[in-house]
PDB file of C-alpha atoms in Angstrom:
ATOM      1  CA  UNK S   1     138.351  70.340  54.306  1.00  0.00           C
ATOM      2  CA  UNK S   2     138.416  70.213  58.062  1.00  0.00           C
ATOM      3  CA  UNK S   3     137.113  73.298  59.834  1.00  0.00           C
ATOM      4  CA  UNK S   4     139.593  73.881  62.607  1.00  0.00           C
ATOM      5  CA  UNK S   5     137.282  76.463  64.257  1.00  0.00           C
ATOM      6  CA  UNK S   6     134.519  73.932  65.024  1.00  0.00           C
ATOM      7  CA  UNK S   7     135.683  72.597  68.420  1.00  0.00           C
ATOM      8  CA  UNK S   8     136.163  76.066  69.990  1.00  0.00           C
ATOM      9  CA  UNK S   9     132.674  77.109  68.820  1.00  0.00           C
ATOM     10  CA  UNK S  10     131.089  74.089  70.459  1.00  0.00           C
ATOM     11  CA  UNK S  11     132.908  74.804  73.680  1.00  0.00           C
ATOM     12  CA  UNK S  12     131.750  78.448  73.576  1.00  0.00           C
ATOM     13  CA  UNK S  13     128.117  77.326  73.201  1.00  0.00           C
ATOM     14  CA  UNK S  14     128.326  74.714  75.931  1.00  0.00           C
ATOM     15  CA  UNK S  15     129.997  76.888  78.557  1.00  0.00           C
ATOM     16  CA  UNK S  16     126.935  79.155  79.245  1.00  0.00           C
ATOM     17  CA  UNK S  17     124.636  76.113  79.375  1.00  0.00           C
ATOM     18  CA  UNK S  18     126.925  74.329  81.829  1.00  0.00           C
ATOM     19  CA  UNK S  19     127.137  77.520  83.891  1.00  0.00           C
ATOM     20  CA  UNK S  20     123.360  77.770  84.101  1.00  0.00           C
ATOM     21  CA  UNK S  21     123.067  74.131  85.185  1.00  0.00           C
ATOM     22  CA  UNK S  22     125.658  74.675  87.891  1.00  0.00           C
ATOM     23  CA  UNK S  23     123.738  77.737  89.137  1.00  0.00           C
ATOM     24  CA  UNK S  24     120.457  75.776  89.323  1.00  0.00           C
ATOM     25  CA  UNK S  25     122.205  72.920  91.124  1.00  0.00           C
ATOM     26  CA  UNK S  26     123.707  75.385  93.585  1.00  0.00           C
ATOM     27  CA  UNK S  27     120.267  76.848  94.238  1.00  0.00           C
ATOM     28  CA  UNK S  28     118.899  73.403  95.018  1.00  0.00           C
ATOM     29  CA  UNK S  29     121.787  72.670  97.385  1.00  0.00           C
ATOM     30  CA  UNK S  30     121.521  76.030  99.162  1.00  0.00           C
ATOM     31  CA  UNK S  31     117.747  76.391  99.344  1.00  0.00           C
ATOM     32  CA  UNK S  32     116.426  72.868  98.912  1.00  0.00           C
ATOM     33  CA  UNK S  33     114.067  73.754  96.063  1.00  0.00           C
ATOM     34  CA  UNK S  34     113.536  76.059  93.143  1.00  0.00           C
ATOM     35  CA  UNK S  35     110.183  77.849  92.888  1.00  0.00           C
ATOM     36  CA  UNK S  36     108.130  76.609  89.894  1.00  0.00           C
ATOM     37  CA  UNK S  37     107.930  78.998  86.964  1.00  0.00           C
ATOM     38  CA  UNK S  38     105.056  81.452  87.299  1.00  0.00           C
ATOM     39  CA  UNK S  39     104.494  80.769  90.993  1.00  0.00           C
ATOM     40  CA  UNK S  40     105.987  83.180  93.509  1.00  0.00           C
ATOM     41  CA  UNK S  41     107.067  81.780  96.834  1.00  0.00           C
ATOM     42  CA  UNK S  42     104.874  82.888  99.740  1.00  0.00           C
ATOM     43  CA  UNK S  43     106.331  85.724 101.808  1.00  0.00           C
ATOM     44  CA  UNK S  44     104.132  84.852 104.785  1.00  0.00           C
ATOM     45  CA  UNK S  45     105.921  83.705 107.955  1.00  0.00           C
ATOM     46  CA  UNK S  46     105.957  80.057 109.012  1.00  0.00           C
ATOM     47  CA  UNK S  47     103.579  80.972 111.858  1.00  0.00           C
ATOM     48  CA  UNK S  48     100.839  81.672 109.290  1.00  0.00           C
ATOM     49  CA  UNK S  49     101.056  78.108 107.945  1.00  0.00           C
ATOM     50  CA  UNK S  50     101.024  76.728 111.494  1.00  0.00           C
ATOM     51  CA  UNK S  51      97.948  78.800 112.296  1.00  0.00           C
ATOM     52  CA  UNK S  52      96.183  77.568 109.156  1.00  0.00           C
ATOM     53  CA  UNK S  53      96.868  73.983 110.222  1.00  0.00           C
ATOM     54  CA  UNK S  54      95.228  74.685 113.591  1.00  0.00           C
ATOM     55  CA  UNK S  55      92.160  76.108 111.822  1.00  0.00           C
ATOM     56  CA  UNK S  56      91.663  73.054 109.594  1.00  0.00           C
ATOM     57  CA  UNK S  57      89.764  70.970 112.212  1.00  0.00           C
ATOM     58  CA  UNK S  58      87.236  73.820 112.547  1.00  0.00           C
ATOM     59  CA  UNK S  59      85.977  73.344 108.969  1.00  0.00           C
ATOM     60  CA  UNK S  60      82.837  71.539 110.106  1.00  0.00           C
ATOM     61  CA  UNK S  61      79.283  72.190 111.223  1.00  0.00           C
ATOM     62  CA  UNK S  62      78.325  75.807 110.573  1.00  0.00           C
ATOM     63  CA  UNK S  63      81.799  76.415 109.097  1.00  0.00           C
ATOM     64  CA  UNK S  64      81.862  73.375 106.827  1.00  0.00           C
ATOM     65  CA  UNK S  65      82.511  75.734 103.887  1.00  0.00           C
ATOM     66  CA  UNK S  66      85.730  77.047 105.465  1.00  0.00           C
ATOM     67  CA  UNK S  67      88.595  76.674 102.980  1.00  0.00           C
ATOM     68  CA  UNK S  68      91.901  76.601 104.849  1.00  0.00           C
ATOM     69  CA  UNK S  69      94.967  77.784 102.939  1.00  0.00           C
ATOM     70  CA  UNK S  70      97.678  75.164 102.428  1.00  0.00           C
ATOM     71  CA  UNK S  71     100.044  78.028 101.578  1.00  0.00           C
ATOM     72  CA  UNK S  72      98.965  81.294 103.264  1.00  0.00           C
ATOM     73  CA  UNK S  73      99.384  84.368 101.068  1.00  0.00           C
ATOM     74  CA  UNK S  74      99.430  88.100 101.626  1.00  0.00           C
ATOM     75  CA  UNK S  75      95.880  89.435 101.602  1.00  0.00           C
ATOM     76  CA  UNK S  76      94.901  91.442  98.529  1.00  0.00           C
ATOM     77  CA  UNK S  77      95.184  95.196  99.083  1.00  0.00           C
ATOM     78  CA  UNK S  78      92.477  97.678  98.124  1.00  0.00           C
ATOM     79  CA  UNK S  79      91.192 100.923  99.573  1.00  0.00           C
ATOM     80  CA  UNK S  80      87.897 101.367 101.384  1.00  0.00           C
ATOM     81  CA  UNK S  81      86.490 103.946 103.757  1.00  0.00           C
ATOM     82  CA  UNK S  82      84.903 104.188 107.145  1.00  0.00           C
ATOM     83  CA  UNK S  83      81.972 106.438 108.028  1.00  0.00           C
ATOM     84  CA  UNK S  84      83.437 109.915 108.017  1.00  0.00           C
ATOM     85  CA  UNK S  85      85.583 109.273 104.960  1.00  0.00           C
ATOM     86  CA  UNK S  86      88.792 107.902 106.540  1.00  0.00           C
ATOM     87  CA  UNK S  87      90.620 105.773 103.949  1.00  0.00           C
ATOM     88  CA  UNK S  88      91.941 102.340 104.935  1.00  0.00           C
ATOM     89  CA  UNK S  89      93.458  99.188 103.454  1.00  0.00           C
ATOM     90  CA  UNK S  90      93.895  95.721 104.916  1.00  0.00           C
ATOM     91  CA  UNK S  91      97.475  96.680 105.810  1.00  0.00           C
ATOM     92  CA  UNK S  92      96.113  99.179 108.363  1.00  0.00           C
ATOM     93  CA  UNK S  93      94.888  96.253 110.468  1.00  0.00           C
ATOM     94  CA  UNK S  94      98.246  94.487 110.623  1.00  0.00           C
ATOM     95  CA  UNK S  95      99.014  93.387 114.156  1.00  0.00           C
ATOM     96  CA  UNK S  96      95.578  91.918 114.829  1.00  0.00           C
ATOM     97  CA  UNK S  97      93.565  89.243 113.028  1.00  0.00           C
ATOM     98  CA  UNK S  98      90.417  90.188 111.127  1.00  0.00           C
ATOM     99  CA  UNK S  99      87.530  88.660 109.225  1.00  0.00           C
ATOM    100  CA  UNK S 100      87.321  90.662 105.991  1.00  0.00           C
ATOM    101  CA  UNK S 101      83.802  90.373 104.591  1.00  0.00           C
ATOM    102  CA  UNK S 102      82.486  91.822 101.321  1.00  0.00           C
ATOM    103  CA  UNK S 103      78.726  92.318 101.114  1.00  0.00           C
ATOM    104  CA  UNK S 104      76.039  94.246  99.210  1.00  0.00           C
ATOM    105  CA  UNK S 105      72.466  95.304  99.845  1.00  0.00           C
ATOM    106  CA  UNK S 106      71.259  93.327  96.795  1.00  0.00           C
ATOM    107  CA  UNK S 107      72.901  90.113  98.076  1.00  0.00           C
ATOM    108  CA  UNK S 108      70.211  87.825  99.519  1.00  0.00           C
ATOM    109  CA  UNK S 109      72.572  85.607 101.603  1.00  0.00           C
ATOM    110  CA  UNK S 110      74.088  88.771 103.097  1.00  0.00           C
ATOM    111  CA  UNK S 111      70.780  89.603 104.755  1.00  0.00           C
ATOM    112  CA  UNK S 112      70.984  86.438 106.843  1.00  0.00           C
ATOM    113  CA  UNK S 113      74.745  86.621 107.393  1.00  0.00           C
ATOM    114  CA  UNK S 114      75.216  90.232 108.510  1.00  0.00           C
ATOM    115  CA  UNK S 115      73.441  89.865 111.896  1.00  0.00           C
ATOM    116  CA  UNK S 116      75.676  86.871 112.720  1.00  0.00           C
ATOM    117  CA  UNK S 117      78.799  88.891 111.879  1.00  0.00           C
ATOM    118  CA  UNK S 118      77.454  91.679 114.092  1.00  0.00           C
ATOM    119  CA  UNK S 119      76.996  89.279 117.001  1.00  0.00           C
ATOM    120  CA  UNK S 120      80.505  87.883 116.492  1.00  0.00           C
ATOM    121  CA  UNK S 121      81.925  91.407 116.645  1.00  0.00           C
ATOM    122  CA  UNK S 122      79.907  92.131 119.771  1.00  0.00           C
ATOM    123  CA  UNK S 123      81.157  88.957 121.482  1.00  0.00           C
ATOM    124  CA  UNK S 124      84.778  88.806 120.291  1.00  0.00           C
ATOM    125  CA  UNK S 125      85.656  92.204 118.837  1.00  0.00           C
ATOM    126  CA  UNK S 126      88.203  94.509 120.422  1.00  0.00           C
ATOM    127  CA  UNK S 127      91.886  95.409 120.199  1.00  0.00           C
ATOM    128  CA  UNK S 128      92.761  91.779 119.417  1.00  0.00           C
ATOM    129  CA  UNK S 129      90.219  91.097 116.663  1.00  0.00           C
ATOM    130  CA  UNK S 130      87.737  92.831 114.353  1.00  0.00           C
ATOM    131  CA  UNK S 131      85.081  91.893 111.830  1.00  0.00           C
ATOM    132  CA  UNK S 132      85.739  94.222 108.887  1.00  0.00           C
ATOM    133  CA  UNK S 133      82.560  94.108 106.794  1.00  0.00           C
ATOM    134  CA  UNK S 134      82.945  96.202 103.627  1.00  0.00           C
ATOM    135  CA  UNK S 135      79.891  97.159 101.597  1.00  0.00           C
ATOM    136  CA  UNK S 136      80.587  97.109  97.841  1.00  0.00           C
ATOM    137  CA  UNK S 137      77.430  98.788  96.494  1.00  0.00           C
ATOM    138  CA  UNK S 138      78.269 101.269  93.731  1.00  0.00           C
ATOM    139  CA  UNK S 139      74.797 102.838  93.345  1.00  0.00           C
ATOM    140  CA  UNK S 140      71.945 103.953  95.602  1.00  0.00           C
ATOM    141  CA  UNK S 141      74.405 104.267  98.462  1.00  0.00           C
ATOM    142  CA  UNK S 142      71.743 105.597 100.794  1.00  0.00           C
ATOM    143  CA  UNK S 143      70.399 102.031 101.051  1.00  0.00           C
ATOM    144  CA  UNK S 144      73.445 100.793 102.987  1.00  0.00           C
ATOM    145  CA  UNK S 145      72.490 102.301 106.324  1.00  0.00           C
ATOM    146  CA  UNK S 146      68.842 101.311 105.992  1.00  0.00           C
ATOM    147  CA  UNK S 147      69.858  97.743 105.153  1.00  0.00           C
ATOM    148  CA  UNK S 148      72.076  97.404 108.228  1.00  0.00           C
ATOM    149  CA  UNK S 149      69.489  99.020 110.479  1.00  0.00           C
ATOM    150  CA  UNK S 150      66.816  96.758 109.029  1.00  0.00           C
ATOM    151  CA  UNK S 151      68.680  93.542 109.857  1.00  0.00           C
ATOM    152  CA  UNK S 152      69.580  94.745 113.340  1.00  0.00           C
ATOM    153  CA  UNK S 153      73.294  95.474 112.931  1.00  0.00           C
ATOM    154  CA  UNK S 154      74.461  97.603 115.861  1.00  0.00           C
ATOM    155  CA  UNK S 155      78.133  96.801 116.528  1.00  0.00           C
ATOM    156  CA  UNK S 156      79.921  96.516 113.175  1.00  0.00           C
ATOM    157  CA  UNK S 157      81.899  99.509 111.965  1.00  0.00           C
ATOM    158  CA  UNK S 158      80.407 100.714 108.693  1.00  0.00           C
ATOM    159  CA  UNK S 159      83.055 100.274 106.019  1.00  0.00           C
ATOM    160  CA  UNK S 160      82.336 100.754 102.310  1.00  0.00           C
ATOM    161  CA  UNK S 161      83.935 100.851  98.867  1.00  0.00           C
ATOM    162  CA  UNK S 162      81.594 102.666  96.457  1.00  0.00           C
ATOM    163  CA  UNK S 163      84.268 102.579  93.720  1.00  0.00           C
ATOM    164  CA  UNK S 164      83.815  98.836  93.129  1.00  0.00           C
ATOM    165  CA  UNK S 165      87.586  98.288  93.240  1.00  0.00           C
ATOM    166  CA  UNK S 166      87.448  95.968  96.252  1.00  0.00           C
ATOM    167  CA  UNK S 167      85.334  93.297  94.621  1.00  0.00           C
ATOM    168  CA  UNK S 168      87.102  93.689  91.266  1.00  0.00           C
ATOM    169  CA  UNK S 169      90.519  93.226  92.912  1.00  0.00           C
ATOM    170  CA  UNK S 170      89.304  90.115  94.704  1.00  0.00           C
ATOM    171  CA  UNK S 171      87.656  88.759  91.565  1.00  0.00           C
ATOM    172  CA  UNK S 172      90.796  89.172  89.456  1.00  0.00           C
ATOM    173  CA  UNK S 173      92.835  87.432  92.151  1.00  0.00           C
ATOM    174  CA  UNK S 174      90.398  84.516  92.133  1.00  0.00           C
ATOM    175  CA  UNK S 175      89.335  85.253  95.698  1.00  0.00           C
ATOM    176  CA  UNK S 176      85.693  86.198  95.034  1.00  0.00           C
ATOM    177  CA  UNK S 177      83.296  84.627  92.559  1.00  0.00           C
ATOM    178  CA  UNK S 178      80.231  86.200  94.145  1.00  0.00           C
ATOM    179  CA  UNK S 179      78.922  87.664  97.405  1.00  0.00           C
ATOM    180  CA  UNK S 180      79.243  87.355 100.280  1.00  0.00           C
ATOM    181  CA  UNK S 181      82.863  86.296 100.663  1.00  0.00           C
ATOM    182  CA  UNK S 182      84.873  86.321 103.879  1.00  0.00           C
ATOM    183  CA  UNK S 183      88.643  86.098 104.226  1.00  0.00           C
ATOM    184  CA  UNK S 184      90.298  85.042 107.472  1.00  0.00           C
ATOM    185  CA  UNK S 185      93.437  87.191 107.822  1.00  0.00           C
ATOM    186  CA  UNK S 186      96.011  86.700 110.561  1.00  0.00           C
ATOM    187  CA  UNK S 187      97.944  89.336 112.509  1.00  0.00           C
ATOM    188  CA  UNK S 188     100.698  89.309 109.855  1.00  0.00           C
ATOM    189  CA  UNK S 189      98.257  90.293 107.102  1.00  0.00           C
ATOM    190  CA  UNK S 190      98.224  86.807 105.562  1.00  0.00           C
ATOM    191  CA  UNK S 191      95.092  85.052 104.342  1.00  0.00           C
ATOM    192  CA  UNK S 192      94.873  81.737 106.186  1.00  0.00           C
ATOM    193  CA  UNK S 193      91.323  80.702 105.256  1.00  0.00           C
ATOM    194  CA  UNK S 194      88.200  81.848 103.392  1.00  0.00           C
ATOM    195  CA  UNK S 195      84.486  81.208 103.090  1.00  0.00           C
ATOM    196  CA  UNK S 196      82.670  81.791  99.805  1.00  0.00           C
ATOM    197  CA  UNK S 197      78.982  82.294 100.427  1.00  0.00           C
ATOM    198  CA  UNK S 198      77.151  82.899 103.662  1.00  0.00           C
ATOM    199  CA  UNK S 199      78.037  81.368 107.021  1.00  0.00           C
ATOM    200  CA  UNK S 200      76.678  81.472 110.551  1.00  0.00           C
ATOM    201  CA  UNK S 201      79.362  83.544 112.239  1.00  0.00           C
ATOM    202  CA  UNK S 202      77.801  83.462 115.695  1.00  0.00           C
ATOM    203  CA  UNK S 203      78.150  79.662 115.852  1.00  0.00           C
ATOM    204  CA  UNK S 204      80.381  77.769 118.271  1.00  0.00           C
ATOM    205  CA  UNK S 205      82.704  76.888 115.354  1.00  0.00           C
ATOM    206  CA  UNK S 206      83.132  80.563 114.483  1.00  0.00           C
ATOM    207  CA  UNK S 207      83.769  81.440 118.117  1.00  0.00           C
ATOM    208  CA  UNK S 208      86.478  78.755 118.248  1.00  0.00           C
ATOM    209  CA  UNK S 209      88.001  80.084 115.021  1.00  0.00           C
ATOM    210  CA  UNK S 210      88.326  83.568 116.470  1.00  0.00           C
ATOM    211  CA  UNK S 211      89.876  82.276 119.688  1.00  0.00           C
ATOM    212  CA  UNK S 212      92.410  80.323 117.607  1.00  0.00           C
ATOM    213  CA  UNK S 213      93.184  83.461 115.578  1.00  0.00           C
ATOM    214  CA  UNK S 214      93.679  85.512 118.720  1.00  0.00           C
ATOM    215  CA  UNK S 215      96.062  82.893 120.063  1.00  0.00           C
ATOM    216  CA  UNK S 216      98.138  83.438 116.965  1.00  0.00           C
TER     217      UNK S 216
END
């Protein structure tokens, strides 16, 4: 016996599928591409990608470990504090580029790196740029000041996150496997490059990087 209801059922099943295909095709026509599943499109401006491209030639010499972002992304947000207890996040620095550095007193490479960050801040810091070095010790907090004094740091603002959230946020985002780690963040709050491990931040390459950042 012929089932006269079969053709309408098939049409009812096919219509939503055809509609979905048309919608995808329209998205390709209108926007040129469809973001891959599980990967959000970057909300950083085109200027961030252009800036990253200008930084790429600086990944040499003392900054050979510089990893330039092919697709700049918004910097991870976490709270930290300045001496005196004022709470801040990376978003509070929007409008000027920063080097965001995480360090700890028990980190051997940090001992060599911190004085070079201090000299970079002394030479290039100001309204248009800042080295934001955040201590992530969660115990024996009295050692932070002695550590910085001991390695001759005089210029850096003393930021800290005794909660441990800063490093944990960066670790979960795949931005920090160990310490030190430094993120290069542009004036729009987008991460355009990073260095995992210590670097010589008072080098000519680092000076050129900061000048490029300031130029936007």
